[in-house]
Short mmCIF file of C-alpha atoms in Angstrom, two decimals:
data_model
loop_
_atom_site.label_atom_id
_atom_site.label_comp_id
_atom_site.label_asym_id
_atom_site.label_seq_id
_atom_site.Cartn_x
_atom_site.Cartn_y
_atom_site.Cartn_z
CA UNK A 1 10.26 -57.51 -39.56
CA UNK A 2 12.00 -54.97 -42.05
CA UNK A 3 9.88 -52.12 -43.40
CA UNK A 4 10.42 -49.45 -46.08
CA UNK A 5 9.92 -45.81 -45.09
CA UNK A 6 10.12 -42.81 -47.38
CA UNK A 7 11.05 -39.14 -47.41
CA UNK A 8 8.82 -36.52 -49.12
CA UNK A 9 11.88 -35.79 -51.42
CA UNK A 10 12.07 -39.35 -52.56
CA UNK A 11 8.28 -39.62 -53.29
CA UNK A 12 8.53 -36.37 -55.38
CA UNK A 13 11.76 -37.54 -57.18
CA UNK A 14 10.69 -41.11 -57.88
CA UNK A 15 7.24 -40.20 -59.28
CA UNK A 16 9.05 -37.74 -61.88
CA UNK A 17 11.63 -40.41 -62.73
CA UNK A 18 8.87 -43.08 -63.14
CA UNK A 19 7.06 -40.96 -65.58
CA UNK A 20 10.13 -40.22 -67.67
CA UNK A 21 11.98 -43.50 -67.37
CA UNK A 22 9.51 -46.16 -66.43
CA UNK A 23 11.51 -49.29 -67.42
CA UNK A 24 14.61 -47.90 -65.63
CA UNK A 25 12.67 -47.12 -62.38
CA UNK A 26 11.03 -50.61 -62.53
CA UNK A 27 14.52 -52.23 -62.77
CA UNK A 28 16.07 -50.25 -59.96
CA UNK A 29 13.03 -50.83 -57.71
CA UNK A 30 13.46 -54.56 -58.29
CA UNK A 31 17.08 -54.27 -57.33
CA UNK A 32 15.99 -52.24 -54.12
CA UNK A 33 13.57 -55.14 -53.24
CA UNK A 34 16.63 -57.49 -53.48
CA UNK A 35 18.45 -55.34 -51.08
CA UNK A 36 15.48 -55.06 -48.83
CA UNK A 37 15.19 -58.93 -48.77
CA UNK A 38 18.81 -59.29 -47.94
CA UNK A 39 18.34 -57.08 -44.86
CA UNK A 40 15.24 -58.96 -43.96
CA UNK A 41 17.25 -62.09 -44.06
CA UNK A 42 19.58 -60.55 -41.44
CA UNK A 43 22.63 -59.60 -43.73
CA UNK A 44 24.51 -56.69 -42.42
CA UNK A 45 24.85 -53.79 -44.73
CA UNK A 46 28.63 -54.16 -45.08
CA UNK A 47 28.01 -57.85 -46.40
CA UNK A 48 25.75 -56.93 -49.23
CA UNK A 49 27.71 -56.81 -52.67
CA UNK A 50 26.54 -56.65 -56.03
CA UNK A 51 27.21 -54.73 -59.22
CA UNK A 52 24.10 -52.68 -58.75
CA UNK A 53 24.88 -51.63 -55.19
CA UNK A 54 27.06 -48.62 -54.68
CA UNK A 55 28.12 -47.64 -51.00
CA UNK A 56 27.96 -43.96 -50.41
CA UNK A 57 29.29 -41.79 -47.47
CA UNK A 58 27.51 -42.13 -44.13
CA UNK A 59 26.02 -45.66 -44.71
CA UNK A 60 23.80 -44.68 -47.50
CA UNK A 61 23.46 -47.27 -50.25
CA UNK A 62 22.77 -46.42 -53.89
CA UNK A 63 20.89 -48.95 -55.99
CA UNK A 64 21.06 -48.64 -59.84
CA UNK A 65 18.99 -50.20 -62.60
CA UNK A 66 21.55 -52.78 -63.78
CA UNK A 67 20.43 -56.21 -64.49
CA UNK A 68 16.96 -55.17 -65.60
CA UNK A 69 15.33 -56.48 -68.70
CA UNK A 70 18.16 -57.22 -70.88
CA UNK A 71 15.92 -56.71 -74.11
CA UNK A 72 15.93 -53.09 -72.96
CA UNK A 73 19.68 -52.53 -73.84
CA UNK A 74 19.86 -48.93 -73.04
CA UNK A 75 18.05 -48.05 -69.71
CA UNK A 76 18.49 -44.58 -68.38
CA UNK A 77 21.04 -44.65 -65.60
CA UNK A 78 19.23 -43.89 -62.41
CA UNK A 79 19.96 -44.42 -58.65
CA UNK A 80 17.78 -44.94 -55.59
CA UNK A 81 19.34 -43.80 -52.42
CA UNK A 82 18.52 -45.64 -49.21
CA UNK A 83 19.76 -45.80 -45.60
CA UNK A 84 19.32 -48.82 -43.45
CA UNK A 85 18.22 -48.05 -40.03
CA UNK A 86 19.29 -51.30 -38.25
CA UNK A 87 17.84 -50.34 -34.88
CA UNK A 88 14.27 -49.92 -36.18
CA UNK A 89 14.55 -52.32 -38.94
CA UNK A 90 13.78 -49.82 -41.70
CA UNK A 91 15.23 -49.10 -45.06
CA UNK A 92 14.65 -45.47 -45.73
CA UNK A 93 14.34 -44.35 -49.32
CA UNK A 94 16.05 -40.94 -49.09
CA UNK A 95 15.92 -39.72 -52.78
CA UNK A 96 16.25 -40.86 -56.35
CA UNK A 97 17.90 -39.32 -59.49
CA UNK A 98 20.11 -39.74 -62.50
CA UNK A 99 23.61 -38.80 -63.56
CA UNK A 100 22.79 -35.20 -63.83
CA UNK A 101 21.55 -34.96 -60.16
CA UNK A 102 24.20 -37.30 -58.73
CA UNK A 103 26.27 -34.91 -57.09
CA UNK A 104 23.32 -32.98 -55.32
CA UNK A 105 21.55 -36.33 -54.55
CA UNK A 106 24.65 -37.56 -52.62
CA UNK A 107 24.75 -34.04 -50.65
CA UNK A 108 20.97 -34.48 -49.90
CA UNK A 109 21.78 -37.90 -48.51
CA UNK A 110 24.69 -36.72 -46.47
CA UNK A 111 22.39 -33.94 -45.00
CA UNK A 112 19.60 -36.51 -44.20
CA UNK A 113 22.04 -38.89 -42.45
CA UNK A 114 23.45 -36.12 -40.43
CA UNK A 115 19.98 -34.84 -39.32
CA UNK A 116 18.82 -38.48 -38.75
CA UNK A 117 21.74 -39.34 -36.49
CA UNK A 118 21.04 -36.22 -34.47
CA UNK A 119 17.47 -37.34 -34.09
CA UNK A 120 16.23 -34.34 -35.86
CA UNK A 121 14.37 -36.02 -38.67
CA UNK A 122 10.70 -35.30 -38.18
CA UNK B 1 14.20 -33.28 -45.17
CA UNK B 2 11.00 -34.88 -43.92
CA UNK B 3 10.08 -38.54 -43.41
CA UNK B 4 6.61 -39.36 -44.59
CA UNK B 5 5.88 -41.67 -41.69
CA UNK B 6 4.48 -44.19 -44.24
CA UNK B 7 5.82 -47.56 -44.05
CA UNK B 8 5.65 -50.51 -46.48
CA UNK B 9 6.61 -54.11 -46.50
CA UNK B 10 7.70 -54.27 -50.23
CA UNK B 11 8.51 -51.89 -53.07
CA UNK B 12 5.22 -52.58 -54.98
CA UNK B 13 3.29 -51.53 -51.98
CA UNK B 14 5.39 -48.49 -51.61
CA UNK B 15 4.87 -47.48 -55.14
CA UNK B 16 1.16 -48.27 -55.16
CA UNK B 17 1.10 -45.83 -52.20
CA UNK B 18 3.11 -43.13 -53.86
CA UNK B 19 1.42 -43.37 -57.21
CA UNK B 20 -1.97 -44.90 -56.80
CA UNK B 21 -3.07 -43.32 -60.19
CA UNK B 22 -0.46 -45.36 -61.98
CA UNK B 23 -2.17 -48.72 -61.38
CA UNK B 24 -0.93 -50.23 -64.82
CA UNK B 25 2.68 -49.26 -64.22
CA UNK B 26 2.53 -50.79 -60.72
CA UNK B 27 1.00 -53.89 -62.02
CA UNK B 28 3.98 -54.18 -64.44
CA UNK B 29 6.48 -53.62 -61.61
CA UNK B 30 4.73 -56.33 -59.46
CA UNK B 31 5.14 -58.69 -62.48
CA UNK B 32 8.68 -57.76 -62.91
CA UNK B 33 9.52 -58.39 -59.20
CA UNK B 34 7.59 -61.59 -59.16
CA UNK B 35 9.50 -62.87 -62.12
CA UNK B 36 12.80 -62.25 -60.42
CA UNK B 37 11.95 -64.14 -57.36
CA UNK B 38 14.39 -66.96 -58.01
CA UNK B 39 17.25 -64.64 -58.87
CA UNK B 40 16.45 -62.61 -55.87
CA UNK B 41 16.75 -65.72 -53.62
CA UNK B 42 20.04 -66.50 -55.24
CA UNK B 43 21.44 -62.88 -54.47
CA UNK B 44 20.06 -63.07 -51.00
CA UNK B 45 21.62 -66.52 -50.18
CA UNK B 46 25.07 -65.51 -51.49
CA UNK B 47 25.01 -62.22 -49.59
CA UNK B 48 23.88 -63.94 -46.35
CA UNK B 49 26.83 -66.42 -46.75
CA UNK B 50 29.26 -63.40 -47.05
CA UNK B 51 30.35 -64.12 -50.44
CA UNK B 52 31.21 -61.63 -53.31
CA UNK B 53 30.16 -62.33 -56.79
CA UNK B 54 33.76 -63.10 -57.64
CA UNK B 55 34.09 -65.51 -54.70
CA UNK B 56 30.73 -67.30 -55.77
CA UNK B 57 32.02 -67.57 -59.32
CA UNK B 58 35.21 -69.13 -57.98
CA UNK B 59 33.16 -71.79 -56.20
CA UNK B 60 30.91 -72.48 -59.06
CA UNK B 61 33.79 -72.45 -61.70
CA UNK B 62 32.26 -69.81 -63.72
CA UNK B 63 32.69 -65.91 -64.39
CA UNK B 64 31.64 -63.22 -62.26
CA UNK B 65 29.51 -61.97 -65.19
CA UNK B 66 27.56 -65.24 -65.13
CA UNK B 67 26.89 -64.78 -61.30
CA UNK B 68 25.64 -61.16 -62.08
CA UNK B 69 23.44 -62.39 -64.85
CA UNK B 70 21.97 -65.31 -62.83
CA UNK B 71 21.14 -62.77 -59.87
CA UNK B 72 19.05 -60.58 -62.11
CA UNK B 73 17.55 -62.98 -64.54
CA UNK B 74 13.93 -63.79 -64.78
CA UNK B 75 12.85 -66.99 -63.22
CA UNK B 76 12.43 -68.65 -66.71
CA UNK B 77 16.17 -68.31 -67.22
CA UNK B 78 17.26 -70.03 -64.17
CA UNK B 79 17.64 -73.86 -64.49
CA UNK B 80 17.26 -76.43 -61.73
CA UNK B 81 20.95 -77.13 -62.20
CA UNK B 82 21.74 -73.40 -61.29
CA UNK B 83 19.85 -73.74 -58.06
CA UNK B 84 21.41 -77.02 -57.19
CA UNK B 85 24.94 -75.49 -57.82
CA UNK B 86 24.23 -72.49 -55.73
CA UNK B 87 22.95 -74.70 -52.96
CA UNK B 88 25.94 -76.92 -53.08
CA UNK B 89 28.42 -74.03 -53.10
CA UNK B 90 26.79 -72.48 -50.00
CA UNK B 91 26.51 -75.70 -48.24
CA UNK B 92 22.55 -75.55 -48.12
CA UNK B 93 20.05 -78.16 -49.08
CA UNK B 94 17.50 -77.47 -51.72
CA UNK B 95 13.84 -78.48 -51.29
CA UNK B 96 11.09 -77.87 -53.97
CA UNK B 97 7.56 -78.33 -52.80
CA UNK B 98 4.19 -78.23 -54.31
CA UNK B 99 1.12 -77.16 -52.18
CA UNK B 100 -2.30 -75.87 -52.96
CA UNK B 101 -2.92 -72.13 -53.38
CA UNK B 102 -3.70 -70.58 -50.10
CA UNK B 103 -5.73 -67.38 -49.44
CA UNK B 104 -4.21 -65.04 -46.90
CA UNK B 105 -6.31 -66.34 -43.95
CA UNK B 106 -5.31 -70.04 -44.66
CA UNK B 107 -1.61 -68.95 -45.02
CA UNK B 108 -1.63 -67.16 -41.62
CA UNK B 109 -3.20 -70.32 -39.98
CA UNK B 110 -0.55 -72.59 -41.47
CA UNK B 111 2.20 -70.25 -40.54
CA UNK B 112 0.79 -69.85 -37.09
CA UNK B 113 0.85 -73.59 -36.63
CA UNK B 114 4.50 -73.67 -37.96
CA UNK B 115 5.46 -70.83 -35.61
CA UNK B 116 3.78 -72.60 -32.60
CA UNK B 117 5.77 -75.86 -33.42
CA UNK B 118 9.21 -73.92 -33.67
CA UNK B 119 8.54 -72.03 -30.44
CA UNK B 120 7.83 -75.30 -28.57
CA UNK B 121 11.05 -76.69 -29.94
CA UNK B 122 12.94 -73.56 -28.76
CA UNK B 123 11.27 -73.84 -25.31
CA UNK B 124 12.35 -77.32 -24.96
CA UNK B 125 15.93 -76.30 -25.89
CA UNK B 126 15.94 -73.72 -22.93
CA UNK B 127 15.88 -76.50 -20.51
CA UNK B 128 19.30 -77.84 -21.63
CA UNK B 129 21.49 -74.84 -20.65
CA UNK B 130 21.22 -71.54 -18.52
CA UNK B 131 22.83 -69.58 -21.36
CA UNK B 132 20.45 -71.01 -23.97
CA UNK B 133 17.55 -70.47 -21.53
CA UNK B 134 18.34 -66.73 -21.51
CA UNK B 135 18.88 -66.50 -25.21
CA UNK B 136 15.45 -68.25 -25.80
CA UNK B 137 13.83 -65.95 -23.33
CA UNK B 138 15.14 -62.96 -25.06
CA UNK B 139 14.02 -64.36 -28.28
CA UNK B 140 10.51 -65.08 -26.96
CA UNK B 141 10.27 -61.41 -25.69
CA UNK B 142 11.46 -59.95 -28.96
CA UNK B 143 9.12 -62.08 -30.93
CA UNK B 144 6.24 -61.43 -28.99
CA UNK B 145 6.69 -57.67 -29.40
CA UNK B 146 7.33 -58.05 -33.14
CA UNK B 147 4.11 -60.29 -33.63
CA UNK B 148 1.87 -57.89 -31.82
CA UNK B 149 3.43 -54.96 -33.73
CA UNK B 150 2.59 -56.69 -36.96
CA UNK B 151 -0.97 -57.54 -35.92
CA UNK B 152 -1.33 -53.89 -34.91
CA UNK B 153 0.16 -52.64 -38.02
CA UNK B 154 -2.20 -54.85 -40.10
CA UNK B 155 -5.16 -53.84 -38.02
CA UNK B 156 -4.44 -50.16 -38.48
CA UNK B 157 -5.10 -50.58 -42.20
CA UNK B 158 -8.61 -51.90 -41.48
CA UNK B 159 -11.45 -49.51 -42.34
CA UNK B 160 -11.81 -46.60 -39.70
CA UNK B 161 -14.67 -47.98 -37.69
CA UNK B 162 -13.07 -51.45 -37.37
CA UNK B 163 -9.52 -50.01 -36.64
CA UNK B 164 -10.90 -48.42 -33.32
CA UNK B 165 -10.88 -51.90 -31.88
CA UNK B 166 -7.37 -52.88 -33.24
CA UNK B 167 -4.62 -53.73 -30.71
CA UNK B 168 -2.31 -50.85 -30.05
CA UNK B 169 1.59 -51.25 -30.90
CA UNK B 170 3.58 -52.47 -28.04
CA UNK B 171 6.47 -50.80 -26.54
CA UNK B 172 9.91 -52.37 -27.78
CA UNK B 173 9.94 -55.61 -25.99
CA UNK B 174 13.76 -55.82 -25.86
CA UNK B 175 13.80 -52.65 -23.88
CA UNK B 176 12.13 -54.34 -20.87
CA UNK B 177 14.25 -55.59 -18.11
CA UNK B 178 14.94 -59.34 -17.99
CA UNK B 179 12.16 -61.38 -16.65
CA UNK B 180 11.77 -64.95 -15.60
CA UNK B 181 10.18 -67.14 -18.49
CA UNK B 182 6.79 -67.56 -16.68
CA UNK B 183 6.43 -63.77 -16.75
CA UNK B 184 6.28 -63.98 -20.45
CA UNK B 185 3.34 -66.29 -20.75
CA UNK B 186 0.03 -64.77 -20.63
CA UNK B 187 -2.28 -65.75 -17.93
#
């Protein structure tokens, strides 16, 4: 059975984003749930394609807010970065951010995956 | 970067765990996700079939944009005809069932009966071929581990005094050496 796990960074960032952009975060989380359900159904990461999913280096997947409530036409552009650990059946929420933090977020994700693959993640 | 060590089975529980003080926002999130149950199912089915949105659009004779909209629409915006079309395009059957609302204990009992029935069916299949037998034995081993883990994970969330009697998580069952079928059956 698949599970979510979180990093401390994700928890800090998503809290702040949810406070400032509640609708956008809600829409992105709904998309994250869809991604999670696809994994739980046994679909491999490479087989999951949608306009709200963006593959990032190292197997990280960024999920954006697209497709949220269409009455809210201008949702703030945010991304939640997750890493599927297939062997443990866990989708790890690494971090979250917006356009301004995108470059640093991707760097954080790369550092996390490197650390994770070396088995050094506490 | 540290993992929190906390695990969740869905995003709503995750956010309730992270922001317990934001109950109203988490309730809205839960509604939002519940309202997209059908579109999420369409998304999952298409991806499981290995199709892109463009390929699905081709099969349905519509635009990719239409597929994108369907897969993020609230349930109220998805018609029976949409679901039938998806099922047909993916060579699946579509069943709609109505049943009484169940509490968690009743749901677990019903699912347990269904699991028992499926396991018996698999066990019967194992008699037909040595390869199938090995596959079924592996599946039983993995499932046993997963079910005990799930039970233990639930029990760990009980109040402290009750959790002391909870079963402990099992070592990964698939790491165990191959055993004969009888060894998997508790005495």
